[in-house]
């Protein structure tokens, strides 16, 4: 059963169309990411759901309740922003308790709930610090705790990790996933980072220029992109010509991921879909070695697992295998 249902949603800012005919259904307890480049409309969509923006047309319902009939303060949604949006004159504990006080929750209950959430997000020892005394990661933990402590029906996360350092982003990403696994709060997560979306989502909705261009599980999105935009935005890819694979000329946009192309032994007989090439560039990426390999007039991008013994050099000649079953046809 659909818990959040968005039908025919449009949003115009003067003559600019920010959202065009958005249709989304989300099940209760699902973790959904809105993934796309800056300016594609994903944050606008989240703000409309939260009630911070009005749609130009369309409908949004949560648990069969039309949000148009529900005031913002009655929607029982928790929201976390990229900019933290904490009260600078309140301690972490006071910031977390703010929503409960607005709801006139008894003081003793507030004390218990706030301490529980402080323990959950790992703010012990920092609860009496002011935002200015906390790191960016700690401030975002406060913002997350403040959104969770009111026991929301829906959790809205608007690029909550984008302003943080890489290692802190990974840590908080794990925390967000752990919290979702524990409470199963229906969650919408806005991000432009494909790794974030792939790692924590049940489903991903890819947005571009105000439209949803594809949706599905992380695995489906990655393995079966429907357009060149999706293929390029979610991971990297090779685009091959029909001539390269001896395909009919009307077979255009043949796509394959770099990790699906294999490097094979030097003495292998060159056969179908096996090619001789020259390494033009070598990139060390930690657990991955990325190669640019020139085959005839085509540049192939190849990712191979770094096992410590696979050393490659620019100018080296190698044989590569392009498996037909990993090649997909995609739209322009």
Short mmCIF file of C-alpha atoms in Angstrom, two decimals:
data_model
loop_
_atom_site.label_atom_id
_atom_site.label_comp_id
_atom_site.label_asym_id
_atom_site.label_seq_id
_atom_site.Cartn_x
_atom_site.Cartn_y
_atom_site.Cartn_z
CA UNK A 1 0.00 0.00 0.00
CA UNK A 2 1.26 3.49 -0.88
CA UNK A 3 2.03 5.61 2.18
CA UNK A 4 3.20 8.73 0.35
CA UNK A 5 1.51 9.39 -2.98
CA UNK A 6 2.45 12.29 -5.26
CA UNK A 7 0.32 12.79 -8.38
CA UNK A 8 0.85 15.25 -11.22
CA UNK A 9 2.90 17.67 -9.14
CA UNK A 10 4.11 20.85 -10.85
CA UNK A 11 5.97 23.88 -9.54
CA UNK A 12 6.66 27.12 -11.41
CA UNK A 13 8.80 30.02 -10.24
CA UNK A 14 7.51 32.82 -12.49
CA UNK A 15 8.27 31.45 -15.98
CA UNK A 16 10.71 28.81 -14.78
CA UNK A 17 9.30 25.28 -14.47
CA UNK A 18 11.04 23.76 -11.44
CA UNK A 19 8.98 20.54 -11.32
CA UNK A 20 7.10 18.92 -14.19
CA UNK A 21 4.43 16.26 -13.68
CA UNK A 22 6.04 14.46 -10.74
CA UNK A 23 4.45 11.11 -9.86
CA UNK A 24 5.89 9.12 -6.95
CA UNK A 25 4.55 6.38 -4.68
CA UNK A 26 6.41 5.37 -1.51
CA UNK A 27 5.59 2.52 0.83
CA UNK A 28 5.52 2.89 4.61
CA UNK A 29 8.97 2.39 6.10
CA UNK A 30 10.74 2.75 2.75
CA UNK A 31 14.01 4.69 2.35
CA UNK A 32 13.85 6.61 -0.93
CA UNK A 33 16.53 8.88 -2.39
CA UNK A 34 15.93 11.75 -4.79
CA UNK A 35 19.16 11.84 -6.79
CA UNK A 36 20.16 14.42 -9.36
CA UNK A 37 22.42 17.36 -10.19
CA UNK A 38 22.14 20.76 -8.52
CA UNK A 39 19.10 22.68 -9.69
CA UNK A 40 17.13 19.65 -10.89
CA UNK A 41 14.23 20.29 -8.45
CA UNK A 42 14.84 17.63 -5.80
CA UNK A 43 15.08 20.07 -2.85
CA UNK A 44 12.05 21.98 -4.13
CA UNK A 45 10.08 18.73 -4.12
CA UNK A 46 11.14 18.00 -0.55
CA UNK A 47 10.19 21.52 0.59
CA UNK A 48 6.75 21.14 -0.98
CA UNK A 49 6.20 17.87 0.90
CA UNK A 50 7.27 19.60 4.12
CA UNK A 51 4.91 22.51 3.46
CA UNK A 52 7.68 25.09 3.05
CA UNK A 53 6.68 25.69 -0.59
CA UNK A 54 3.29 25.51 -2.29
CA UNK A 55 2.90 23.47 -5.49
CA UNK A 56 1.54 25.14 -8.61
CA UNK A 57 -0.65 22.07 -9.18
CA UNK A 58 -0.90 18.42 -8.24
CA UNK A 59 -1.63 16.37 -5.14
CA UNK A 60 0.35 14.93 -2.23
CA UNK A 61 -1.12 12.54 0.32
CA UNK A 62 0.42 10.79 3.32
CA UNK A 63 -1.42 7.78 4.73
CA UNK A 64 -4.44 8.72 2.58
CA UNK A 65 -4.52 12.25 4.03
CA UNK A 66 -4.34 15.11 1.52
CA UNK A 67 -1.54 17.42 2.67
CA UNK A 68 -3.35 20.41 1.19
CA UNK A 69 -5.77 20.12 4.12
CA UNK A 70 -3.08 19.72 6.80
CA UNK A 71 -1.22 22.74 8.25
CA UNK A 72 2.58 22.51 8.27
CA UNK A 73 2.75 22.19 12.07
CA UNK A 74 0.30 19.26 11.99
CA UNK A 75 2.09 17.12 9.38
CA UNK A 76 4.35 15.35 11.89
CA UNK A 77 7.41 15.41 9.67
CA UNK A 78 11.02 15.74 10.72
CA UNK A 79 13.35 17.67 8.43
CA UNK A 80 17.14 17.98 8.36
CA UNK A 81 18.78 20.66 6.24
CA UNK A 82 22.24 20.93 4.73
CA UNK A 83 22.90 24.08 6.79
CA UNK A 84 21.98 22.45 10.16
CA UNK A 85 19.56 25.33 11.04
CA UNK A 86 20.26 25.13 14.77
CA UNK A 87 19.45 27.88 17.27
CA UNK A 88 22.87 29.38 18.15
CA UNK A 89 21.75 30.55 21.61
CA UNK A 90 20.58 27.07 22.65
CA UNK A 91 22.68 24.10 23.72
CA UNK A 92 22.55 20.85 21.78
CA UNK A 93 20.15 19.44 24.37
CA UNK A 94 17.89 22.50 24.15
CA UNK A 95 17.89 22.38 20.34
CA UNK A 96 16.87 18.72 20.42
CA UNK A 97 14.10 19.40 22.95
CA UNK A 98 12.65 22.35 21.03
CA UNK A 99 10.03 20.41 19.03
CA UNK A 100 8.84 18.51 22.08
CA UNK A 101 8.35 21.77 23.99
CA UNK A 102 6.26 23.16 21.12
CA UNK A 103 4.07 20.07 21.42
CA UNK A 104 3.78 20.72 25.16
CA UNK A 105 5.19 17.33 26.09
CA UNK A 106 5.63 17.03 29.91
CA UNK A 107 9.07 18.11 31.09
CA UNK A 108 10.02 14.75 32.60
CA UNK A 109 9.10 12.96 29.37
CA UNK A 110 11.14 15.48 27.37
CA UNK A 111 14.16 14.79 29.56
CA UNK A 112 13.89 11.03 28.98
CA UNK A 113 13.27 11.27 25.21
CA UNK A 114 16.09 13.75 24.65
CA UNK A 115 18.60 11.64 26.55
CA UNK A 116 17.58 8.55 24.59
CA UNK A 117 18.14 10.31 21.28
CA UNK A 118 21.44 11.82 22.46
CA UNK A 119 22.63 8.29 23.19
CA UNK A 120 21.38 7.08 19.81
CA UNK A 121 23.20 9.69 17.69
CA UNK A 122 26.39 9.63 19.76
CA UNK A 123 26.33 13.09 21.34
CA UNK A 124 27.19 12.06 24.88
CA UNK A 125 29.53 14.63 26.39
CA UNK A 126 28.49 17.28 23.84
CA UNK A 127 24.85 17.78 24.82
CA UNK A 128 25.53 20.96 26.81
CA UNK A 129 27.67 22.59 24.11
CA UNK A 130 26.36 25.39 21.91
CA UNK A 131 26.37 24.93 18.11
CA UNK A 132 29.39 27.21 17.76
CA UNK A 133 31.34 24.83 19.99
CA UNK A 134 30.54 21.78 17.86
CA UNK A 135 32.07 20.45 14.64
CA UNK A 136 29.99 20.26 11.46
CA UNK A 137 29.41 16.55 11.95
CA UNK A 138 28.32 17.07 15.57
CA UNK A 139 25.94 19.87 14.55
CA UNK A 140 24.36 17.60 11.97
CA UNK A 141 23.91 14.92 14.63
CA UNK A 142 22.03 17.52 16.70
CA UNK A 143 19.85 18.39 13.69
CA UNK A 144 19.15 14.70 13.06
CA UNK A 145 18.33 14.12 16.73
CA UNK A 146 15.96 17.10 16.76
CA UNK A 147 14.10 15.68 13.75
CA UNK A 148 13.88 12.18 15.25
CA UNK A 149 12.92 12.99 18.83
CA UNK A 150 9.38 14.04 17.86
CA UNK A 151 8.76 10.54 16.44
CA UNK A 152 7.90 11.75 12.92
CA UNK A 153 5.77 9.82 10.46
CA UNK A 154 8.08 10.97 7.65
CA UNK A 155 11.75 11.99 7.79
CA UNK A 156 12.94 14.47 5.15
CA UNK A 157 16.70 14.81 4.66
CA UNK A 158 17.80 17.64 2.36
CA UNK A 159 21.48 17.12 1.39
CA UNK A 160 22.34 16.58 5.09
CA UNK A 161 25.89 15.35 4.42
CA UNK A 162 27.08 17.51 1.52
CA UNK A 163 28.84 20.15 3.66
CA UNK A 164 30.85 17.59 5.65
CA UNK A 165 34.28 16.06 5.17
CA UNK A 166 34.44 12.72 3.34
CA UNK A 167 35.10 10.49 6.35
CA UNK A 168 32.42 12.20 8.45
CA UNK A 169 29.95 11.77 5.59
CA UNK A 170 30.60 8.03 5.57
CA UNK A 171 30.17 7.82 9.36
CA UNK A 172 26.89 9.75 9.37
CA UNK A 173 25.64 7.83 6.35
CA UNK A 174 26.04 4.62 8.35
CA UNK A 175 24.27 6.24 11.31
CA UNK A 176 21.32 7.31 9.15
CA UNK A 177 21.02 3.77 7.77
CA UNK A 178 21.21 2.25 11.27
CA UNK A 179 18.50 4.60 12.51
CA UNK A 180 16.27 3.72 9.56
CA UNK A 181 16.80 0.00 10.14
CA UNK A 182 15.88 0.46 13.81
CA UNK A 183 12.76 2.63 13.50
CA UNK A 184 11.64 2.08 9.86
CA UNK A 185 10.60 5.71 9.48
CA UNK A 186 9.48 6.50 5.94
CA UNK A 187 12.42 8.55 4.67
CA UNK A 188 13.10 10.81 1.69
CA UNK A 189 16.77 11.61 1.21
CA UNK A 190 17.89 14.32 -1.22
CA UNK A 191 21.43 14.05 -2.57
CA UNK A 192 23.58 14.72 -5.63
CA UNK A 193 26.05 12.04 -4.50
CA UNK A 194 25.42 8.75 -6.31
CA UNK A 195 27.49 6.73 -3.82
CA UNK A 196 25.29 7.94 -0.95
CA UNK A 197 22.11 7.08 -2.82
CA UNK A 198 23.33 3.65 -3.93
CA UNK A 199 24.54 2.65 -0.47
CA UNK A 200 21.53 3.45 1.71
CA UNK A 201 18.39 3.50 -0.46
CA UNK A 202 15.63 0.98 -0.96
CA UNK A 203 14.76 2.82 -4.17
CA UNK A 204 16.18 5.79 -6.07
CA UNK A 205 14.34 8.38 -8.15
CA UNK A 206 16.69 10.05 -10.63
CA UNK A 207 15.77 13.67 -11.41
CA UNK A 208 16.92 16.00 -14.17
CA UNK A 209 15.55 19.39 -15.21
CA UNK A 210 12.51 19.08 -12.96
CA UNK A 211 11.50 15.62 -14.14
CA UNK A 212 11.89 12.05 -12.90
CA UNK A 213 13.85 10.27 -15.63
CA UNK A 214 14.16 6.82 -14.02
CA UNK A 215 13.44 5.05 -10.75
CA UNK A 216 14.13 1.66 -9.23
CA UNK A 217 16.33 -0.20 -6.79
CA UNK A 218 20.00 0.85 -6.61
CA UNK A 219 21.00 -2.35 -8.41
CA UNK A 220 18.50 -1.81 -11.22
CA UNK A 221 19.48 1.84 -11.68
CA UNK A 222 23.17 0.95 -11.86
CA UNK A 223 22.89 -2.16 -14.02
CA UNK A 224 20.14 -0.98 -16.37
CA UNK A 225 20.28 2.78 -16.97
CA UNK A 226 17.67 3.79 -19.51
CA UNK A 227 19.42 6.90 -20.85
CA UNK A 228 22.93 8.28 -21.33
CA UNK A 229 22.21 10.84 -18.60
CA UNK A 230 21.44 8.16 -16.01
CA UNK A 231 24.38 6.00 -17.10
CA UNK A 232 26.75 8.95 -16.73
CA UNK A 233 25.27 10.31 -13.49
CA UNK A 234 25.23 6.98 -11.69
CA UNK A 235 28.74 5.63 -12.14
CA UNK A 236 30.96 5.71 -15.21
CA UNK A 237 30.50 3.92 -18.51
CA UNK A 238 31.85 3.19 -21.98
CA UNK A 239 29.79 4.08 -25.02
CA UNK A 240 30.68 1.86 -27.97
CA UNK A 241 29.86 2.21 -31.65
CA UNK A 242 28.11 -0.59 -33.58
CA UNK A 243 31.24 -0.92 -35.72
CA UNK A 244 33.38 -1.65 -32.66
CA UNK A 245 31.32 -4.76 -31.81
CA UNK A 246 30.40 -5.66 -35.39
CA UNK A 247 26.76 -4.78 -34.77
CA UNK A 248 24.21 -3.45 -37.30
CA UNK A 249 24.62 0.27 -37.92
CA UNK A 250 21.12 1.01 -36.57
CA UNK A 251 22.20 -0.37 -33.18
CA UNK A 252 23.39 2.80 -31.44
CA UNK A 253 24.41 3.72 -27.88
CA UNK A 254 25.91 0.42 -26.74
CA UNK A 255 26.84 0.81 -23.08
CA UNK A 256 29.14 -1.18 -20.77
CA UNK A 257 30.48 -0.45 -17.28
CA UNK A 258 34.29 -0.26 -16.84
CA UNK A 259 34.38 -3.15 -14.35
CA UNK A 260 32.79 -5.51 -16.89
CA UNK A 261 35.69 -5.28 -19.35
CA UNK A 262 38.38 -7.86 -18.57
CA UNK A 263 42.13 -7.84 -19.10
CA UNK A 264 43.19 -11.26 -20.40
CA UNK A 265 46.45 -13.14 -20.76
CA UNK A 266 49.04 -11.94 -23.24
CA UNK A 267 49.09 -15.19 -25.22
CA UNK A 268 45.28 -15.35 -25.59
CA UNK A 269 44.15 -15.79 -29.18
CA UNK A 270 42.34 -12.68 -30.38
CA UNK A 271 38.76 -13.76 -31.07
CA UNK A 272 35.23 -12.42 -30.91
CA UNK A 273 34.98 -9.35 -28.64
CA UNK A 274 38.67 -9.71 -27.73
CA UNK A 275 40.84 -6.76 -28.70
CA UNK A 276 44.45 -5.63 -28.64
CA UNK A 277 44.97 -2.21 -27.07
CA UNK A 278 47.51 0.21 -25.62
CA UNK A 279 47.29 1.69 -22.11
CA UNK A 280 47.31 5.49 -22.36
CA UNK A 281 46.70 6.35 -18.69
CA UNK A 282 46.83 4.55 -15.32
CA UNK A 283 44.94 5.88 -12.27
CA UNK A 284 45.46 4.41 -8.80
CA UNK A 285 42.17 4.69 -6.86
CA UNK A 286 42.98 2.58 -3.80
CA UNK A 287 41.14 -0.70 -4.19
CA UNK A 288 40.65 -0.02 -7.91
CA UNK A 289 43.14 0.55 -10.73
CA UNK A 290 41.52 2.51 -13.57
CA UNK A 291 42.97 2.28 -17.06
CA UNK A 292 42.41 4.22 -20.25
CA UNK A 293 43.03 1.77 -23.08
CA UNK A 294 43.06 2.73 -26.76
CA UNK A 295 41.67 0.04 -29.07
CA UNK A 296 41.86 1.15 -32.70
CA UNK A 297 40.22 4.59 -32.50
CA UNK A 298 38.17 3.87 -29.38
CA UNK A 299 39.10 4.83 -25.82
CA UNK A 300 38.00 2.21 -23.26
CA UNK A 301 37.73 2.89 -19.55
CA UNK A 302 38.58 -0.27 -17.58
CA UNK A 303 38.38 -0.80 -13.80
CA UNK A 304 40.30 -3.72 -12.34
CA UNK A 305 40.51 -4.78 -8.70
CA UNK A 306 43.81 -3.83 -7.09
CA UNK A 307 45.20 -7.12 -5.76
CA UNK A 308 48.68 -5.71 -5.28
CA UNK A 309 50.23 -7.74 -8.09
CA UNK A 310 48.51 -6.22 -11.11
CA UNK A 311 50.90 -3.45 -12.14
CA UNK A 312 50.23 -1.65 -15.41
CA UNK A 313 52.21 0.94 -17.32
CA UNK A 314 51.41 3.67 -19.81
CA UNK A 315 52.32 2.47 -23.29
CA UNK A 316 51.88 -1.20 -22.36
CA UNK A 317 50.04 -3.39 -24.87
CA UNK A 318 47.31 -5.61 -23.43
CA UNK A 319 44.41 -7.80 -24.55
CA UNK A 320 40.90 -6.93 -23.37
CA UNK A 321 37.61 -8.81 -23.51
CA UNK A 322 34.26 -7.03 -23.89
CA UNK A 323 31.47 -9.51 -22.95
CA UNK A 324 28.37 -9.20 -25.11
CA UNK A 325 26.03 -10.11 -22.25
CA UNK A 326 27.17 -7.02 -20.31
CA UNK A 327 26.54 -4.65 -23.21
CA UNK A 328 23.25 -2.75 -23.08
CA UNK A 329 21.43 -0.48 -25.52
CA UNK A 330 20.41 2.85 -24.04
CA UNK A 331 18.51 5.90 -25.27
CA UNK A 332 20.21 9.18 -26.06
#
